[in-house]
Each structure stands twice: as structure tokens, then as C-alpha cells.
CSV table of C-alpha atoms and ligand atoms in Angstrom, one decimal:
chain,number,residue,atom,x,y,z
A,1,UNK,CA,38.5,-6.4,-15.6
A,2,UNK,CA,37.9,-9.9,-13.6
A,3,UNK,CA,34.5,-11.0,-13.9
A,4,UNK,CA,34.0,-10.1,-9.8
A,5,UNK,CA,34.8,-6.3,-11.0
A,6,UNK,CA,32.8,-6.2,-13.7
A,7,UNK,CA,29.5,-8.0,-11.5
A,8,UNK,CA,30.1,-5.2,-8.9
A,9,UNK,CA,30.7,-2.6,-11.9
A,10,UNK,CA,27.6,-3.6,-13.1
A,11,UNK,CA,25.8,-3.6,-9.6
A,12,UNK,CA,26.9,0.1,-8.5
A,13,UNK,CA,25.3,1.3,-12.3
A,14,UNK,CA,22.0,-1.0,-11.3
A,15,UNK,CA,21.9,1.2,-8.1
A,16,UNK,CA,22.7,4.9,-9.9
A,17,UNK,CA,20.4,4.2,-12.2
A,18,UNK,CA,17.4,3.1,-9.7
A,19,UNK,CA,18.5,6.4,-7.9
A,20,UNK,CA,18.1,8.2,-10.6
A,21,UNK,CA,14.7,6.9,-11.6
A,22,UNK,CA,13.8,7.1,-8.1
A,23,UNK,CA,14.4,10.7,-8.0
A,24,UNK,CA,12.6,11.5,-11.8
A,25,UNK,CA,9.4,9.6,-10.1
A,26,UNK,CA,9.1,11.3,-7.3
A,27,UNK,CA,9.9,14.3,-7.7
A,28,UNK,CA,9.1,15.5,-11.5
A,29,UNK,CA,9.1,17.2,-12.9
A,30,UNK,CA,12.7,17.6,-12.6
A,31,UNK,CA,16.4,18.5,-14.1
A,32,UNK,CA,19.6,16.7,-14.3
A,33,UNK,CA,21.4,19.5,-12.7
A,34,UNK,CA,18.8,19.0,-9.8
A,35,UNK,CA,18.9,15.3,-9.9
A,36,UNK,CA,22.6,15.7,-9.6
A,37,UNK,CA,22.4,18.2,-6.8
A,38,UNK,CA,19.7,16.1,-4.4
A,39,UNK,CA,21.4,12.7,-4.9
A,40,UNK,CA,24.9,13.4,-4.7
A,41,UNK,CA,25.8,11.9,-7.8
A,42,UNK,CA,28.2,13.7,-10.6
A,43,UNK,CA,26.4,15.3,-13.6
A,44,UNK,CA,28.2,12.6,-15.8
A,45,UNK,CA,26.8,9.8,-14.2
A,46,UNK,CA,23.2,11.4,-14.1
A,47,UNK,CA,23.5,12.2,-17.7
A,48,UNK,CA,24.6,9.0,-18.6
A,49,UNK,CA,22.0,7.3,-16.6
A,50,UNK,CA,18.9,9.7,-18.3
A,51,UNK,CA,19.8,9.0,-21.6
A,52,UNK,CA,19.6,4.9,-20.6
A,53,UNK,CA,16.1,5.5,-19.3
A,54,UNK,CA,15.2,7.8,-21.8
A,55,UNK,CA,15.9,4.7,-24.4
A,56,UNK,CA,14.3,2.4,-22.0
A,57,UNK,CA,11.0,4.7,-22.0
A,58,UNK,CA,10.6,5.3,-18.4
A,59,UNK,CA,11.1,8.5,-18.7
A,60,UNK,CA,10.4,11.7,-20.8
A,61,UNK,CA,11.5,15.0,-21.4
A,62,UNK,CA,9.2,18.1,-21.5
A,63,UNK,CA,10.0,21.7,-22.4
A,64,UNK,CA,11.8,23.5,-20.2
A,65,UNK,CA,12.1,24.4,-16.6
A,66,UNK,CA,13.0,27.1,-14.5
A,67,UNK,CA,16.6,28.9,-15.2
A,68,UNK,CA,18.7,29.9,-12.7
A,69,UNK,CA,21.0,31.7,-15.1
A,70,UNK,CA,22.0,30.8,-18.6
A,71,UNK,CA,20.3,28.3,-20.5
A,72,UNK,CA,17.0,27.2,-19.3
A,73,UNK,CA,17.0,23.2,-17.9
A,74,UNK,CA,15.1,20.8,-19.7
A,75,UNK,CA,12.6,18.6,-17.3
A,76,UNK,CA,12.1,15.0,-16.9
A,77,UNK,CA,9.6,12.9,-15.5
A,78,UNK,CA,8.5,9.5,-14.7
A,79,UNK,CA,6.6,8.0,-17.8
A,80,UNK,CA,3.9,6.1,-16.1
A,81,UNK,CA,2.4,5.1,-19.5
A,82,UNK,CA,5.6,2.5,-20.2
A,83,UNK,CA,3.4,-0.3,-18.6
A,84,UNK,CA,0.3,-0.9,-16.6
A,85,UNK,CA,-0.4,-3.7,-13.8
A,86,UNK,CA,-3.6,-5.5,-13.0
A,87,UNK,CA,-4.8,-6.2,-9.2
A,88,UNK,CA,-6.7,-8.5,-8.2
A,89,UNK,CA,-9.1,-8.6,-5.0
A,90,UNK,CA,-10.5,-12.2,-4.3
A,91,UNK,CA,-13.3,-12.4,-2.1
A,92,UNK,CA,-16.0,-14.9,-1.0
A,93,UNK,CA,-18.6,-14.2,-3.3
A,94,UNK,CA,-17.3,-11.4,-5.9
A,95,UNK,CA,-13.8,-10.7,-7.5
A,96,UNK,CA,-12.7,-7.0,-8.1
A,97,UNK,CA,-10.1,-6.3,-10.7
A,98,UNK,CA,-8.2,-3.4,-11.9
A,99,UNK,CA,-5.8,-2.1,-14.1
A,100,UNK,CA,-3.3,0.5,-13.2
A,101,UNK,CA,-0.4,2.8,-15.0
A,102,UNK,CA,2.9,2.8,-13.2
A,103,UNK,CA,2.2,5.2,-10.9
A,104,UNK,CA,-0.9,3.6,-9.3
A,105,UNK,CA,-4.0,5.5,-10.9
A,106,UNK,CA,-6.9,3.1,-12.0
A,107,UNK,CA,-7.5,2.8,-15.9
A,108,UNK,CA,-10.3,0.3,-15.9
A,109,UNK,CA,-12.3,-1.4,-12.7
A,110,UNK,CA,-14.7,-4.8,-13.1
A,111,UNK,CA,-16.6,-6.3,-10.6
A,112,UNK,CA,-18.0,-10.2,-11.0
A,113,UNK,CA,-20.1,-12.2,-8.6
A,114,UNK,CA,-18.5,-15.6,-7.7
A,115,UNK,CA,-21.7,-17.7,-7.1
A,116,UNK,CA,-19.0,-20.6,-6.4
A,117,UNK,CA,-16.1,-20.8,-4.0
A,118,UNK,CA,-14.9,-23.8,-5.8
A,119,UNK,CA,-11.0,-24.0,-6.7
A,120,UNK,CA,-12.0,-24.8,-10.2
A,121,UNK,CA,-14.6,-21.8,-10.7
A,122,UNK,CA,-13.1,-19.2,-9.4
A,123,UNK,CA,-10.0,-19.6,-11.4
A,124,UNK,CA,-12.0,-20.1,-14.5
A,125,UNK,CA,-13.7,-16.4,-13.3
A,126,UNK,CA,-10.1,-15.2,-12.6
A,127,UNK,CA,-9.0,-16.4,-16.1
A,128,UNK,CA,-12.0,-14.2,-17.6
A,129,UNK,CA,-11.1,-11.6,-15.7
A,130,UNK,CA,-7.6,-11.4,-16.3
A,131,UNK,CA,-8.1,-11.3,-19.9
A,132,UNK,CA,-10.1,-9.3,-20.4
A,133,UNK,CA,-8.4,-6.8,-18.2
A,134,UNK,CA,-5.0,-7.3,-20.7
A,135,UNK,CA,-7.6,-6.7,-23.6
A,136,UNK,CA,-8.3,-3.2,-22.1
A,137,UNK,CA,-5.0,-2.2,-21.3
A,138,UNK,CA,-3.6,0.7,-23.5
A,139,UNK,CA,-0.9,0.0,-26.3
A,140,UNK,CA,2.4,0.4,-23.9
A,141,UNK,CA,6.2,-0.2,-24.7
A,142,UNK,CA,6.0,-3.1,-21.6
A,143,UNK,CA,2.3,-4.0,-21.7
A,144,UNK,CA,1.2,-5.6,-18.7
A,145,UNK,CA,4.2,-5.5,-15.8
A,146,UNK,CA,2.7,-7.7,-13.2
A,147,UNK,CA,-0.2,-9.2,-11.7
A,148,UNK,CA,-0.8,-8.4,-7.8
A,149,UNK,CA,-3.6,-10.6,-6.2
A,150,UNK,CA,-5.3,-10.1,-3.0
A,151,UNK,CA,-6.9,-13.2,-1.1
A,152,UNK,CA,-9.6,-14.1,2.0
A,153,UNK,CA,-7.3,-16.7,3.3
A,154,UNK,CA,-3.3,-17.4,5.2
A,155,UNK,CA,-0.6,-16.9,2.4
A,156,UNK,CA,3.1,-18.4,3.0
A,157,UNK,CA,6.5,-16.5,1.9
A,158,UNK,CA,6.9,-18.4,-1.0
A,159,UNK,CA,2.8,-16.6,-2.0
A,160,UNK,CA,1.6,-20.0,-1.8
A,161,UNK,CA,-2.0,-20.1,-0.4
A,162,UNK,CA,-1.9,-22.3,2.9
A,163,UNK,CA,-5.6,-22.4,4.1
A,164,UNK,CA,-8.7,-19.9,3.3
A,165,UNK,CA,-11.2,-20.9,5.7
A,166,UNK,CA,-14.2,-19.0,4.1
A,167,UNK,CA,-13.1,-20.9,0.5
A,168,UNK,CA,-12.3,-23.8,1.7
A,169,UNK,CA,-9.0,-23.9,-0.1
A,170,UNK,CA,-5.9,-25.2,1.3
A,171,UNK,CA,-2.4,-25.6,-0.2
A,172,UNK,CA,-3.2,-23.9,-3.4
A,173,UNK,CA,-0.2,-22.4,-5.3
A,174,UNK,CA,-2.3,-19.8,-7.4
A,175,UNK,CA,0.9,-17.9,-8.1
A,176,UNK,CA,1.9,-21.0,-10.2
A,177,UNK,CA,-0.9,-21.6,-12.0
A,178,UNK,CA,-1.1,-17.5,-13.0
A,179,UNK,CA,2.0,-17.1,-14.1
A,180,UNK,CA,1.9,-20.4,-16.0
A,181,UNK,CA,-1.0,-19.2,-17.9
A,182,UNK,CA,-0.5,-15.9,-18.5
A,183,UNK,CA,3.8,-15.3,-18.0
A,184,UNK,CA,3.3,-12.3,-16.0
A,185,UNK,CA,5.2,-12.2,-12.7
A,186,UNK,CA,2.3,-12.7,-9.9
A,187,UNK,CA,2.3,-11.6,-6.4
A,188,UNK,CA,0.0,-13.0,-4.4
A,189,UNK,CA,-1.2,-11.5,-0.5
A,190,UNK,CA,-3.4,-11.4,1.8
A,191,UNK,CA,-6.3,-9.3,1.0
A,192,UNK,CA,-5.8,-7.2,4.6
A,193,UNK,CA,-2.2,-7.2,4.0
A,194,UNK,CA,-2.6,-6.4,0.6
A,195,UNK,CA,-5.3,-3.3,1.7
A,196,UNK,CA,-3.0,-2.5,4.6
A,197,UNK,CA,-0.2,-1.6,2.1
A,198,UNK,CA,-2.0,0.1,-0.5
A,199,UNK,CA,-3.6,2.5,2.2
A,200,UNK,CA,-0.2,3.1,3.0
A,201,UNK,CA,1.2,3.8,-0.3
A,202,UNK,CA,-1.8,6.1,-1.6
A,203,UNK,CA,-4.8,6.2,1.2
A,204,UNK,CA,-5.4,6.8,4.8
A,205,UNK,CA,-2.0,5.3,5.8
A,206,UNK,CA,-0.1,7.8,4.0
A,207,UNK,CA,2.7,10.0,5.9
A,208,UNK,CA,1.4,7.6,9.1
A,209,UNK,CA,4.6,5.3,10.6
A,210,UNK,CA,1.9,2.5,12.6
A,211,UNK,CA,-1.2,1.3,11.3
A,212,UNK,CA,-4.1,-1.1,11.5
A,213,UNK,CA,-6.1,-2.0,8.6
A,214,UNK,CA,-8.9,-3.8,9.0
A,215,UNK,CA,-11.4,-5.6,5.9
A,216,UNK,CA,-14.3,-6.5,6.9
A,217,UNK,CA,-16.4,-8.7,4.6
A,218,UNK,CA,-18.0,-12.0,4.8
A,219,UNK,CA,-15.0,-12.3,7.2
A,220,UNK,CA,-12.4,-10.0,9.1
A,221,UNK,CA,-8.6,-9.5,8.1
A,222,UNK,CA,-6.2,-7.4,9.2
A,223,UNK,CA,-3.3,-5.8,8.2
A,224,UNK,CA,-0.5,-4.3,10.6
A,225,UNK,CA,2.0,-1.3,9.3
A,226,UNK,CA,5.2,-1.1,11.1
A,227,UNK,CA,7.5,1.6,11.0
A,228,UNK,CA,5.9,2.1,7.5
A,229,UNK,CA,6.6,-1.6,6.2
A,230,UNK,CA,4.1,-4.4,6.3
A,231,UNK,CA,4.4,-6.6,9.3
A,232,UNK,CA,4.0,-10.0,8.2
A,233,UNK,CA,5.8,-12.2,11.0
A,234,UNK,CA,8.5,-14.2,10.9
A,235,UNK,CA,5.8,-17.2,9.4
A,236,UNK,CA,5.0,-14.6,7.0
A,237,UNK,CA,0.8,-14.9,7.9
A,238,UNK,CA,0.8,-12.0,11.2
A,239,UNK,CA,-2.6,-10.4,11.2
A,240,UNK,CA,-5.2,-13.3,11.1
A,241,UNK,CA,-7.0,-11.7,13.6
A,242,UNK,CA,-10.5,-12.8,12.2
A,243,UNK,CA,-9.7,-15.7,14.0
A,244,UNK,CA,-8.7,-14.7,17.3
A,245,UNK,CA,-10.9,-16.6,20.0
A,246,UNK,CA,-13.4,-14.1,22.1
A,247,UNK,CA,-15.6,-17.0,23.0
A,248,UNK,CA,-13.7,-20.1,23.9
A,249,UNK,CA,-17.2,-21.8,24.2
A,250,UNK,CA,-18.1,-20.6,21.4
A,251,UNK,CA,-19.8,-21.4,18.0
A,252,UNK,CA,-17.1,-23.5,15.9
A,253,UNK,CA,-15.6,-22.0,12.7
A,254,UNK,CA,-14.7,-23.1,9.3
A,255,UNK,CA,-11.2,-22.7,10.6
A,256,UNK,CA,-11.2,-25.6,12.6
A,257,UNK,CA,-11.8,-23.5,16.3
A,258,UNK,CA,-14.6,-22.0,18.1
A,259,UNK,CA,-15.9,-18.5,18.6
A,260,UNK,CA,-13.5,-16.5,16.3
A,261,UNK,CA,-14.0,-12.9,15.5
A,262,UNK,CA,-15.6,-12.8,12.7
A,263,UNK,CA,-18.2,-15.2,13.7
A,264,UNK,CA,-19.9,-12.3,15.6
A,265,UNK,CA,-18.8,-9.0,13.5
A,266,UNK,CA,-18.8,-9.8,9.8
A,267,UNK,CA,-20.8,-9.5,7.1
A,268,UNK,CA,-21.0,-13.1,7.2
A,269,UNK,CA,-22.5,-13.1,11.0
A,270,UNK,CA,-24.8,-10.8,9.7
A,271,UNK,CA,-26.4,-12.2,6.8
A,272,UNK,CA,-26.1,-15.4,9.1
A,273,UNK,CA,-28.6,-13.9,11.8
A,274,UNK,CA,-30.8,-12.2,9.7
A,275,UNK,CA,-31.2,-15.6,7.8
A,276,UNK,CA,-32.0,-17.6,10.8
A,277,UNK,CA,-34.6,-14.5,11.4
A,278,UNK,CA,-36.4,-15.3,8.6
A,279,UNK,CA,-36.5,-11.6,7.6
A,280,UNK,CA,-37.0,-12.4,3.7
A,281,UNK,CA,-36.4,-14.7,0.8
A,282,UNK,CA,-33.3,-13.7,-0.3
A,283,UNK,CA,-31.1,-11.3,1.9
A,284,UNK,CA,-27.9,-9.4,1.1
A,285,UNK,CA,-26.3,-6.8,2.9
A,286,UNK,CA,-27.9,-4.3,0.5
A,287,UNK,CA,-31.6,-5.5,1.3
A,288,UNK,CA,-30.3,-4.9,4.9
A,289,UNK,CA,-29.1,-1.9,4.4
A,290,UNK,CA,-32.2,-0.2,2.8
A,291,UNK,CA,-34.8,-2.5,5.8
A,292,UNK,CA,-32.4,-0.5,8.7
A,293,UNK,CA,-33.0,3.1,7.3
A,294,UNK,CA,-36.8,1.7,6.9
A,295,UNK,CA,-36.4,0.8,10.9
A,296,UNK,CA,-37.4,-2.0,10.5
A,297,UNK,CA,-37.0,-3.3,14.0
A,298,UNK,CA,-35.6,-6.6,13.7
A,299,UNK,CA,-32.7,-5.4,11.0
A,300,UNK,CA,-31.9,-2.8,13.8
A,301,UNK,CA,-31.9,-5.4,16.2
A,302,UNK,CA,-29.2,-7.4,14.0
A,303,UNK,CA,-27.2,-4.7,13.9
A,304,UNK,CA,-27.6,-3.5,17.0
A,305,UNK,CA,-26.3,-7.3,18.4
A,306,UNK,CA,-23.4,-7.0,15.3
A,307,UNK,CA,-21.3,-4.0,17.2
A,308,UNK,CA,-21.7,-1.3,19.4
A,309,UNK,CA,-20.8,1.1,16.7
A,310,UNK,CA,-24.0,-0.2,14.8
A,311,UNK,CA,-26.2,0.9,17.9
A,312,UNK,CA,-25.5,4.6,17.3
A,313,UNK,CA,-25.8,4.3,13.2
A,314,UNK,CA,-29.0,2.3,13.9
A,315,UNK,CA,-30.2,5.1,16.5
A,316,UNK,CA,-29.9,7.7,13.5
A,317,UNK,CA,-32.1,5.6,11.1
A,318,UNK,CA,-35.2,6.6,13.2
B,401,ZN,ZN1,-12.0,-19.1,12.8
């Protein structure tokens, strides 16, 4: 064969085999016979294409299945155990991480406070995390697959971090510097985007075609769903809606304009206000939280000012 046969050779078995696997993970338990049947490909190639993911330990066999005559079908399905994944969720002041199996389902969760937003901090913190994540993960023919991280600021095509406003980072190629440490491929989002998808794939968003996630935190992101795919722009960074003007004469932000957003509906507006009320010492949204079902009236007052929805919540705290 010429070497351009052989590359395409090669290329239509990449694809049979990823329709295979594609049909063992979503809908196992299943046979080859009914593989073969819902994908349209022959029983030979199916076969052949089992026993390579068999090897490869993406999938198992177990027992037997359902006979429609003769000998009774042995079942396969997706081994989710073959590796596991770790995701990342960067805020302002905490970082979430998990680690997954294959299929999605959470194995371990750790929360840590990031008293600093400084570059150097937080990827010391991320660092910790990280590891000790990998330390948790179960013993796994591919260990740790991949590293997804989710983060408060504009990300570029290329997962490079142009500008997070409520960090006060800018041009910061955390991608680089992950997978340089720890060689694991990194994928690095938005954390609305990021959200948006994941609601997709296993939450709210599920079965739904258009969608509108948004995160509301210190600051606001948002994450659009299109025709089931992520909508990211042709810039790549669609959705920074937190920073959409609704004051032009507005306060000035720490993206450089005035009056965005989440100046007047975040968590960040909040703890602002209630800060300049001189309610307490220390507040957090918690403190806030337990002062509104206490009606206490200036905490309702915050939140009254914070959204309309608030007024209603507010009301029921009486
Ligand atoms: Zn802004």
C-alpha cells in the first residue's frame, strides 16, 4: 500500500473503532451483534474492533445478555474505571477541585480558601491541590487522563488566559505552566462556559438545544448553549456579560469601564454594600445569609437593592 492508503487505512479504523466505543458507552450494556445492528457496521469489523478495546481496557465483558435464539450474547460496556480526570474551578477567593471516572461521577471533592489572588499563590494552592487530588485517585490502567480548569476571567482559543478582572491577571498561559508541571493534557475555560457545558452534558441543560448559564459569585459569567454546542464567538470569549454596561455613568470597574453588571448583582456588590453599612466586623455571604432570615432590616435592605428576585425571598424571611 502507498503510505496515503495506509494513513486513510488507518483513519477509517480510528473512526470504526470510536463508533464502536461510542456505542459500548452509551448504550451498555450491550452485544456485538447489536452494536453491529445500530451502527451499520459488519460483525467482522465490530469484533475486531472489541477485542482492540478489550486489550486497551476501555471496555469489559459481563455475563450474558438477552438471547433471541441460540446462544445467549455476551454484554459489553464502557469501563469507566480505565482513568479518571480532575477539574478544576478557580474562583476569587476559594478553589474547588474534583476528581472524576470516565463517565463523569465525582470520586473525591476539596474545597480551599484562596486568601490571595496573587498569580504566584494561587498556583502554589493549585499545585497542592492538584497533587493531592492525583494522590487520591484509584490505581487505573491510564491514571489521571486530563486536567480541565475553570476560570473567573476572558480565555483565548489557544486556553491562554487574556485578562481576569477580579484577579487581576492578564496574559497568563496557565495551561503551559500545568502541563509543564504535571504532563497531563490541560484544558483550560471559562468558569461560565465551563458550568454552561457541564449543565449540558449531565445537569439542567440536559435534552435542552438553547441555554443560558449564568455563575454568579464575587462576579457574573455567563455561558450560552447553541444548538447543544458551546457558543464561544468567533474571538473565542462570547458571554462576558458580567461586564455589559447598565450604567454608563456608572461606578468604574476593575475591567477598565464603568457600571458593569456585576457591580450591582454579585456577591461582590453585596458584600461591598453591606461593608460600607458597617453591619459587622467581618462579613461573608454566610453571616448575611443567617442576619436576612433574622430580618435584620438593613441585610434585607441589601438584598432587597441587590435584585428584585431578593425582594420576594427577603419578604419570606419575616
Ligand atoms: Zn467590568
Amino acid at each position: 500500500m502507498k503510505t496515503t492508503q495506509i494513513a486513510s487505512h488507518n483513519l477509517v479504523k480510528q473512526i470504526n473503532k470510536s463508533i464502536v466505543f461510542e456505542a459500548i458507552k452509551n448504550n451498555g450494556p450491550v452485544s456485538r451483534a447489536q452494536i453491529s445492528k445500530e451502527t451499520g457496521l459488519n460483525k467482522a469489523t465490530v469484533s475486531t474492533m472489541v477485542s482492540e478495546l478489550l486489550d486497551a481496557s476501555f471496555v469489559h465483558e459481563i455475563g450474558e445478555g438477552k438471547s433471541s435464539g441460540g446462544r445467549k450474547p455476551v454484554m459489553l460496556y464502557f469501563n469507566q474505571h480505565a482513568g479518571y480526570s480532575i477539574g478544576i474551578d478557580l474562583g476569587v477567593n476559594y478553589i474547588l477541585g474534583i476528581l472524576t471516572d470516565l463517565a463523569g461521577n465525582k470520586v473525591e471533592k476539596t474545597l480551599m480558601d484562596l486568601p490571595s489572588p496573587q498569580l504566584d499563590d494561587v498556583l502554589e494552592q493549585i499545585h497542592i491541590m492538584i497533587e493531592s487530588l492525583i494522590e487520591k485517585a484509584p490505581e487505573s490502567p491510564y491514571g489521571i487522563v486530563g486536567i480541565g480548569i475553570g476560570v473567573p476571567g476572558q480565555v483565548d482559543q489557544e486556553d491562554k488566559i487574556l485578562f481576569a478582572p477580579n484577579l487581576k491577571w492578564s496574559d497568563v498561559n496557565l495551561k503551559k505552566i500545568i502541563e509543564d508541571t504535571f504532563q497531563i493534557p490541560t484544558k483550560l475555560e471559562n468558569e461560565a462556559n465551563a458550568g454552561a457545558h457541564g449543565e449540558q452534558l449531565y445537569g439542567a441543560g440536559k435534552n435542552i438545544s438553547n441555554q443560558v448559564y449564568i455563575s454568579i459569585g464575587i462576579g457574573i459569567g455567563t455561558g450560552i448553549i447553541i444548538n447543544q454546542q458551546l457558543y464561544k464567538g468567533t474571538s473565542g470569549i462570547s458571554g462576558e456579560m458580567g461586564h455589559f454596561t447598565i450604567d454608563a455613568n456608572g461606578r468604574k470597574c476593575s475591567c477598565g469601564s464603568r457600571g458593569c453588571w456585576e457591580l450591582y448583582a454579585s456577591e461582590g456588590a453585596l458584600l461591598a454594600a453591606a461593608h460600607k453599612a458597617k453591619i459587622a466586623e467581618n462579613v461573608d455571604l454566610e453571616f448575611l445569609l443567617t442576619e436576612a432570615k433574622k430580618a435584620n432590616p438593613v441585610v434585607l435592605q441589601l438584598l432587597h437593592t441587590l435584585g428584585g428576585k431578593y425582594r420576594s425571598r427577603a419578604r419570606q424571611y419575616h
